[in-house]
Amino acid sequence: MTLTEENYLKAIFHLSTEKQDVSVLDLANSLEIKMPTVNSMVKKLAAKGLLIYEKYRPLSLTESGRLEAGVIIRKHRLVEMFLVEKMGFQWDEVHEIAEQIEHIDSSVFFDRINELLNHPKFDPHGSPIPDPEGRIASTEYLKLNDGQIGKEYIFTSVAISQSSFLKQINKHGLRLGDKLKIIEILSFDKSIVVSINGQSTENLSGMVAGNILVSE
Amino acid sequence: MTLTEENYLKAIFHLSTEKQDVSVLDLANSLEIKMPTVNSMVKKLAAKGLLIYEKYRPLSLTESGRLEAGVIIRKHRLVEMFLVEKMGFQWDEVHEIAEQIEHIDSSVFFDRINELLNHPKFDPHGSPIPDPEGRIASTEYLKLNDGQIGKEYIFTSVAISQSSFLKQINKHGLRLGDKLKIIEILSFDKSIVVSINGQSTENLSGMVAGNILVSE
DNA sequence: CTTTTTTGTTAGATAAATCTAACAAATTAA
DNA sequence: TTAATTTGTTAGATTTATCTAACAAAAAAG
Ligand SMILES: [Mn+2]
Ligand SMILES: [Mn+2]
Ligand SMILES: [Mn+2]
Ligand SMILES: [Mn+2]
């Protein structure tokens, strides 16, 4: 597989977890590539048996396509974990580097990272690391802004990797594993007031809360 | 610069250290790319001011081309050192991985490797690591088979990175820093008998000795 | 139910990096 | 010093991944 094909598969995979129907336009927007280019690339991926393509129908990965995507996501997340745990990077610095290193073709390299990290199950953003075959554990995370007032949740993962978002999470004093209790949802802008580990309280914008993933 | 351009520059750089005149054919052989392709690529690199090209004349890098090559070689060698020192790889396993990682575009990544290794000056094969601007220290290494009988040398570096060669060096029980005394040069096949640190003796073929670099 | 807007497709062009075939210059051998 | 060989160049084709322009289908709005 080429780097380009790997990026298409990964993008389709990620879009599928956000919305059940993935369109050519979604893919084009997510990859910042024009629709006709995407249209011809998905035909090519379909010819390789990695996705199902029928004119004017939503795209979907085949089992094989999902596993191929999973293998790349595994490499990405292992690298992110290595950068944080073994090389001293912050969680907001690693995504861009991992976007490149995930395409390195060397099983010994990623196997060694996996061993040095003691076979981690999650990356620094709380996302699950697929197994070596590309199978990914399904997670039952809830967006914080879908939570109920008065209930306490555990901050388990983040939905996006944008550095500016992760830095803002830092600013709010939030860390994975924190207990977040929803105190109040402000009617004016839908921002959410949470207590953090029963100690401080913070006001999180809807945009921030929508990318905070929690479990019960 | 594209990955392809980086590989051309690096190849020209390395060929220049082996022979003063680098031809289009040399480059084509070294990159395993056909001559007409190389011919048009060198014109392109010349247009970018990275090398001097005149029809039917040997190729040579400009100062700028040399520095660009040096920067890539720096990344390659830093990575090799990191793989050996921090990730537990053997010196015969790292070259192929470094060939890929050297193209990663992230100064923080390579800066961090450099810091974690305490600004190393040499890679695991004894090759000097260029400075961040791409300037490379000139080395005065001698090929072992150009040495004199009875003289003792220090095994300082290897001329090639092929895994099979490095494994054979291991088999001979040789390690960088060993003292090698040339006991005898066998007239039949030009193989060389050396004593290693005054302890054991080994017979090294001309092919092996030609890739062992020593200093006095 | 039309009309408008959005989404998707086709056709054809372009740039990068490669190739083969043909030919020309330079070098080496006879 | 001519002929043969090696090396280098030109011309033109191919593949991959991209684009724009034009058109067509589907979905949304009126
Ligand atoms: Mn990431
Ligand atoms: Mn991540
Ligand atoms: Mn190397
Ligand atoms: Mn090396």
XYZ file of C-alpha atoms (C1' of nucleotides) and ligand atoms in Angstrom:
496
model
C 0.000 0.000 0.000
C 1.135 3.503 -0.762
C 1.220 6.306 1.797
C -1.729 7.874 -0.008
C -3.822 4.731 0.163
C -2.990 4.347 3.846
C -4.200 7.876 4.511
C -7.468 7.306 2.658
C -8.182 4.121 4.606
C -7.405 5.754 7.903
C -9.616 8.747 7.100
C -12.544 6.532 6.120
C -12.069 4.500 9.274
C -12.103 7.567 11.501
C -15.069 9.124 9.710
C -17.002 5.860 10.149
C -16.642 6.099 13.903
C -18.062 9.637 13.901
C -21.024 9.101 11.564
C -22.417 5.900 10.108
C -22.547 7.159 6.513
C -19.291 8.345 4.977
C -19.699 10.318 1.761
C -17.194 11.215 -0.911
C -17.569 14.812 0.225
C -16.777 13.917 3.840
C -13.630 12.172 2.714
C -12.658 15.027 0.431
C -13.092 17.537 3.270
C -11.256 15.422 5.780
C -8.271 14.832 3.472
C -8.417 18.337 1.985
C -8.443 16.814 -1.478
C -10.925 17.652 -4.213
C -13.919 15.388 -4.796
C -12.989 14.097 -8.268
C -9.629 12.947 -6.940
C -11.312 11.175 -4.048
C -13.857 9.680 -6.408
C -11.184 8.021 -8.507
C -9.159 6.917 -5.487
C -12.121 5.179 -3.858
C -12.700 3.285 -7.077
C -9.137 2.123 -6.909
C -9.451 1.071 -3.260
C -12.683 -0.739 -4.115
C -10.889 -2.581 -6.931
C -8.359 -3.725 -4.325
C -11.134 -5.049 -2.128
C -10.529 -2.554 0.654
C -13.866 -0.769 0.450
C -17.322 -1.039 -1.032
C -18.125 1.529 -3.651
C -21.367 1.916 -5.540
C -22.196 5.079 -7.422
C -23.974 7.660 -5.282
C -23.901 5.349 -2.238
C -22.096 5.938 1.048
C -18.616 4.430 1.339
C -17.818 1.593 3.673
C -14.661 -0.341 4.415
C -14.546 -4.084 3.874
C -13.302 -6.279 6.732
C -9.908 -6.292 5.019
C -9.939 -2.497 4.673
C -10.856 -2.086 8.325
C -7.988 -4.307 9.411
C -5.501 -2.511 7.162
C -6.646 0.787 8.663
C -6.374 -0.737 12.137
C -2.772 -1.741 11.534
C -1.850 1.824 10.595
C -3.754 3.260 13.551
C -1.923 0.773 15.776
C 1.417 2.082 14.510
C 0.260 5.679 14.992
C -0.846 5.134 18.575
C 2.152 3.051 19.573
C 4.384 5.825 18.309
C 2.427 8.497 20.190
C 2.773 6.482 23.380
C 6.490 5.985 22.801
C 7.035 9.685 22.176
C 5.297 10.576 25.431
C 6.527 7.747 27.665
C 10.067 7.270 26.413
C 11.017 10.511 24.735
C 9.471 13.102 27.036
C 7.052 14.751 24.622
C 3.780 16.328 25.733
C 0.492 14.813 24.556
C -0.163 17.850 22.365
C 3.120 17.450 20.451
C 2.953 13.862 19.253
C 0.158 13.588 16.719
C 1.908 15.327 13.827
C 5.058 13.269 14.283
C 3.040 10.041 14.499
C 1.218 10.971 11.290
C 4.535 10.544 9.532
C 6.098 7.659 11.442
C 2.947 5.522 11.097
C 3.941 4.937 7.457
C 7.353 3.469 8.266
C 7.590 -0.073 6.933
C 9.372 -2.136 9.593
C 7.689 -4.663 11.820
C 10.754 -5.023 14.073
C 10.610 -1.303 14.754
C 6.998 -1.264 15.928
C 7.362 -4.606 17.722
C 10.244 -3.146 19.687
C 8.272 -0.045 20.605
C 5.442 -2.293 21.728
C 7.787 -4.315 23.956
C 9.548 -1.292 25.429
C 6.121 0.067 26.392
C 4.969 -3.311 27.798
C 2.199 -3.823 25.250
C 0.141 -0.731 26.004
C -3.611 -0.923 25.412
C -4.206 2.842 25.097
C -2.385 5.811 23.623
C -1.687 9.123 25.412
C -5.113 10.411 24.375
C -6.978 7.444 25.815
C -7.617 5.881 22.410
C -7.364 2.093 22.247
C -4.398 0.581 20.409
C -5.541 -2.038 17.863
C -4.006 -5.512 18.082
C -1.254 -6.518 15.626
C -3.850 -7.782 13.135
C -5.621 -4.412 13.180
C -8.605 -5.394 15.305
C -9.665 -2.523 17.491
C -11.489 -2.813 20.807
C -14.842 -1.081 20.716
C -15.187 1.616 23.302
C -18.341 2.928 24.913
C -17.310 6.494 25.466
C -19.803 9.302 25.963
C -19.289 12.898 24.954
C -19.235 15.036 28.090
C -21.936 17.333 26.701
C -24.250 14.324 26.384
C -23.893 13.702 30.145
C -26.452 14.453 32.830
C -26.380 17.165 35.442
C -25.314 15.902 38.839
C -23.662 12.769 37.499
C -19.962 12.005 37.849
C -17.919 10.660 34.922
C -14.320 9.627 34.339
C -12.376 11.583 31.741
C -11.229 8.695 29.559
C -10.283 10.000 26.143
C -10.312 12.933 23.746
C -12.078 12.946 20.391
C -9.587 15.078 18.453
C -5.808 15.497 18.465
C -5.490 19.149 17.485
C -2.687 20.659 19.503
C -4.690 23.798 20.338
C -7.482 21.686 21.837
C -5.111 19.559 23.924
C -3.330 22.662 25.190
C -6.670 24.106 26.247
C -7.461 20.892 28.135
C -4.168 21.412 29.952
C -5.134 25.008 30.715
C -8.405 23.801 32.237
C -6.302 21.609 34.515
C -7.859 18.435 33.150
C -6.026 15.121 32.847
C -7.134 11.672 31.691
C -8.562 9.757 34.640
C -9.975 12.811 36.390
C -13.471 12.545 37.888
C -15.735 15.132 36.251
C -19.075 15.927 37.849
C -21.488 17.988 35.777
C -22.611 20.799 38.057
C -24.570 22.878 35.608
C -25.259 23.429 31.920
C -25.534 27.135 31.141
C -28.546 27.815 28.924
C -27.040 30.812 27.087
C -24.153 29.053 25.308
C -24.538 25.417 26.419
C -21.233 25.605 28.269
C -20.774 23.137 31.090
C -19.592 23.690 34.645
C -17.787 20.652 36.019
C -16.086 19.868 39.279
C -12.702 18.187 38.867
C -11.998 15.393 41.345
C -14.314 17.148 43.809
C -11.782 19.944 44.170
C -11.905 22.817 41.676
C -14.625 23.728 39.202
C -14.233 24.760 35.578
C -16.435 26.142 32.858
C -16.011 24.218 29.587
C -17.379 25.551 26.304
C -19.694 23.324 24.295
C -16.931 22.949 21.730
C -14.517 21.708 24.358
C -17.042 19.485 26.153
C -18.029 17.932 22.820
C -14.538 16.575 22.392
C -14.120 15.286 25.920
C -14.975 11.585 26.078
C -16.005 10.122 29.408
C -17.098 6.820 30.871
C -19.188 6.068 33.941
C 12.572 18.858 -0.895
C 10.920 15.606 -1.857
C 12.006 12.220 -0.553
C 13.351 11.460 -4.025
C 15.467 14.580 -4.144
C 16.815 13.848 -0.673
C 17.878 10.393 -1.785
C 19.654 11.729 -4.862
C 21.588 14.295 -2.821
C 22.583 11.729 -0.245
C 23.743 9.287 -2.917
C 25.852 11.931 -4.664
C 27.348 12.945 -1.339
C 28.311 9.387 -0.457
C 29.689 8.657 -3.919
C 31.829 11.809 -3.706
C 33.543 10.500 -0.606
C 34.415 7.236 -2.364
C 35.669 8.649 -5.676
C 36.342 12.222 -6.697
C 34.385 12.040 -9.970
C 30.727 11.067 -9.745
C 29.143 10.111 -13.066
C 25.520 9.798 -14.066
C 26.139 6.068 -14.369
C 27.519 5.847 -10.821
C 24.427 7.574 -9.516
C 22.135 5.394 -11.595
C 23.823 2.245 -10.283
C 23.832 3.415 -6.710
C 20.155 4.372 -6.748
C 19.141 1.448 -8.984
C 17.415 3.876 -11.308
C 17.940 4.036 -15.051
C 20.314 6.618 -16.518
C 17.768 8.746 -18.407
C 15.790 9.197 -15.210
C 18.897 10.212 -13.343
C 19.871 12.515 -16.165
C 16.642 14.469 -15.920
C 16.684 14.512 -12.121
C 20.191 15.963 -11.966
C 19.105 18.715 -14.303
C 16.315 19.479 -11.897
C 18.649 19.502 -8.885
C 21.032 21.738 -10.823
C 18.151 24.137 -11.555
C 17.551 24.282 -7.798
C 21.178 25.180 -7.206
C 21.980 21.964 -5.372
C 24.494 20.588 -7.827
C 26.603 21.560 -10.802
C 25.638 19.902 -14.037
C 27.276 20.339 -17.393
C 26.671 17.915 -20.234
C 29.089 14.990 -20.225
C 30.894 16.325 -17.141
C 31.122 14.705 -13.708
C 28.512 15.768 -11.152
C 29.354 17.753 -8.079
C 27.285 19.151 -5.243
C 27.210 22.865 -4.554
C 27.880 24.069 -1.013
C 24.145 24.277 -0.519
C 23.648 20.751 -1.868
C 26.362 19.412 0.416
C 24.734 20.988 3.444
C 21.292 19.686 2.512
C 22.781 16.218 2.153
C 24.562 16.681 5.485
C 21.313 17.498 7.249
C 19.729 14.278 6.009
C 22.799 12.245 6.914
C 22.677 13.828 10.360
C 19.106 12.657 10.812
C 20.019 9.186 9.557
C 22.936 8.799 11.927
C 21.148 10.259 14.948
C 18.354 7.761 14.380
C 20.789 4.855 14.058
C 22.397 5.861 17.334
C 19.029 6.177 19.040
C 17.907 2.766 17.793
C 21.063 1.164 19.176
C 21.492 3.117 22.400
C 17.889 3.634 23.472
C 15.915 0.910 21.765
C 18.219 -2.074 22.001
C 18.806 -2.761 18.321
C 22.009 -4.299 16.977
C 24.242 -2.251 14.692
C 23.339 -4.477 11.749
C 19.595 -3.836 12.118
C 19.395 -0.067 12.090
C 20.387 1.155 8.643
C 17.194 0.150 6.819
C 14.988 1.721 9.469
C 17.067 4.918 9.453
C 16.776 5.083 5.650
C 13.078 5.701 6.186
C 13.048 7.793 9.362
C 15.683 10.200 7.968
C 12.913 11.680 5.795
C 10.626 12.585 8.693
C 10.022 16.325 8.759
C 10.148 17.392 12.426
C 12.968 19.326 13.978
C 11.671 18.783 17.532
C 11.843 15.040 16.949
C 15.488 14.993 15.895
C 16.440 17.644 18.454
C 14.985 15.467 21.182
C 16.865 12.403 19.940
C 20.026 14.477 19.944
C 19.444 15.581 23.540
C 18.521 12.134 24.811
C 21.791 10.860 23.347
C 23.803 13.789 24.761
C 24.778 15.243 21.399
C 26.644 12.243 20.005
C 29.480 12.892 17.552
C 29.482 9.432 15.930
C 26.910 6.864 14.913
C 27.017 3.132 15.778
C 29.207 2.477 12.746
C 31.792 5.062 13.711
C 30.610 7.569 11.099
C 30.633 11.221 12.161
C 27.294 12.925 12.749
C 27.088 16.244 10.829
C 26.214 19.372 12.812
C 22.670 20.788 12.649
C 23.599 22.908 9.613
C 24.816 19.832 7.748
C 28.547 20.439 8.097
C 30.365 17.165 8.441
C 33.723 16.655 10.157
C 36.318 15.301 7.776
C 37.784 12.017 8.903
C 41.176 10.595 8.101
C 40.309 6.940 8.084
C 42.441 4.332 6.347
C 41.148 1.123 4.819
C 42.619 -1.800 6.732
C 43.925 -3.375 3.525
C 45.966 -0.219 2.851
C 47.734 -0.701 6.197
C 51.276 -1.967 6.737
C 52.405 -5.298 8.087
C 53.477 -5.116 11.722
C 51.595 -1.895 12.412
C 48.775 -1.594 14.908
C 45.589 0.347 14.090
C 42.358 1.201 15.863
C 39.142 -0.110 14.303
C 37.260 3.176 14.009
C 34.517 2.804 11.451
C 32.971 0.684 8.707
C 32.642 1.765 5.096
C 29.323 0.059 4.316
C 26.141 -0.671 6.262
C 25.021 -3.911 4.629
C 23.662 -6.175 7.327
C 25.516 -9.225 6.004
C 28.843 -7.390 6.275
C 28.170 -6.146 9.802
C 27.113 -9.627 10.909
C 30.353 -11.006 9.515
C 32.310 -8.404 11.488
C 30.488 -9.695 14.572
C 31.404 -13.287 13.634
C 35.062 -12.266 13.424
C 34.721 -10.979 16.980
C 35.568 -7.435 15.945
C 34.148 -4.326 17.620
C 34.751 -0.626 17.085
C 37.692 0.508 19.186
C 39.571 -2.807 18.951
C 43.312 -2.666 18.298
C 44.104 -4.466 15.063
C 47.704 -5.411 14.281
C 48.419 -6.581 10.768
C 50.374 -9.815 11.178
C 50.501 -10.952 7.598
C 49.024 -10.399 4.142
C 48.534 -13.710 2.336
C 49.780 -13.479 -1.219
C 47.297 -15.969 -2.691
C 44.065 -14.014 -2.060
C 45.284 -10.821 -0.375
C 43.498 -11.785 2.827
C 44.851 -10.255 6.001
C 45.735 -11.881 9.286
C 45.233 -9.525 12.218
C 45.638 -9.837 15.938
C 42.739 -8.397 17.909
C 43.723 -6.487 21.036
C 46.817 -8.652 21.233
C 44.676 -11.648 22.112
C 43.178 -13.687 19.276
C 44.056 -13.620 15.573
C 41.658 -13.632 12.643
C 41.924 -13.994 8.888
C 39.958 -11.287 7.083
C 39.214 -11.500 3.366
C 40.237 -8.610 1.135
C 36.570 -7.785 0.712
C 36.076 -7.517 4.463
C 39.347 -5.679 5.122
C 38.490 -3.184 2.383
C 35.468 -2.066 4.329
C 37.136 -1.864 7.712
C 38.265 1.700 8.421
C 41.043 2.251 10.907
C 43.043 5.095 12.399
C 46.499 5.133 13.904
C -44.173 18.810 -7.469
C -40.959 21.947 -9.186
C -36.859 24.417 -8.441
C -32.661 25.096 -6.201
C -28.780 23.424 -3.816
C -25.731 19.940 -2.684
C -23.297 16.001 -3.803
C -21.194 12.953 -7.085
C -19.254 11.724 -11.607
C -16.856 12.110 -16.009
C -13.489 13.983 -18.949
C -9.392 15.815 -19.651
C -5.082 18.363 -17.980
C -0.874 18.557 -15.066
C 3.354 17.461 -12.297
C 6.562 14.094 -10.423
C 9.170 10.197 -11.075
C 9.902 6.510 -13.529
C 10.688 3.631 -17.922
C 12.345 2.037 -23.035
C 14.202 3.009 -27.523
C 17.126 5.520 -30.289
C 20.957 8.102 -30.960
C 25.306 10.792 -29.840
C 29.574 11.780 -27.442
C 33.528 10.190 -25.052
C 36.621 6.712 -23.928
C 39.098 2.492 -24.702
C 40.888 -1.126 -27.507
C 42.627 -2.894 -31.712
C 43.627 6.301 -36.073
C 39.870 3.805 -36.828
C 36.546 0.651 -34.616
C 34.250 -0.986 -30.638
C 32.556 -0.129 -26.145
C 30.933 2.609 -22.599
C 28.642 6.514 -21.014
C 25.364 10.201 -21.598
C 21.386 12.460 -23.790
C 16.928 13.110 -26.086
C 12.365 11.853 -27.116
C 8.385 9.985 -25.912
C 5.470 6.722 -23.012
C 3.638 5.311 -18.374
C 1.917 5.478 -13.539
C 0.353 7.859 -9.513
C -1.867 11.420 -7.465
C -3.554 15.530 -8.049
C -6.420 19.449 -10.299
C -10.453 22.232 -13.009
C -14.505 22.404 -15.821
C -18.649 20.525 -17.139
C -22.394 17.850 -16.345
C -25.662 14.620 -13.778
C -28.024 12.679 -9.864
C -29.891 13.136 -5.335
C -31.536 15.784 -1.662
C -33.538 19.875 0.234
C -36.347 23.929 -0.094
C -40.112 26.359 -1.631
Mn -2.923 11.007 16.771
Mn -3.780 9.603 19.846
Mn 23.205 3.878 7.753
Mn 25.714 4.437 10.119
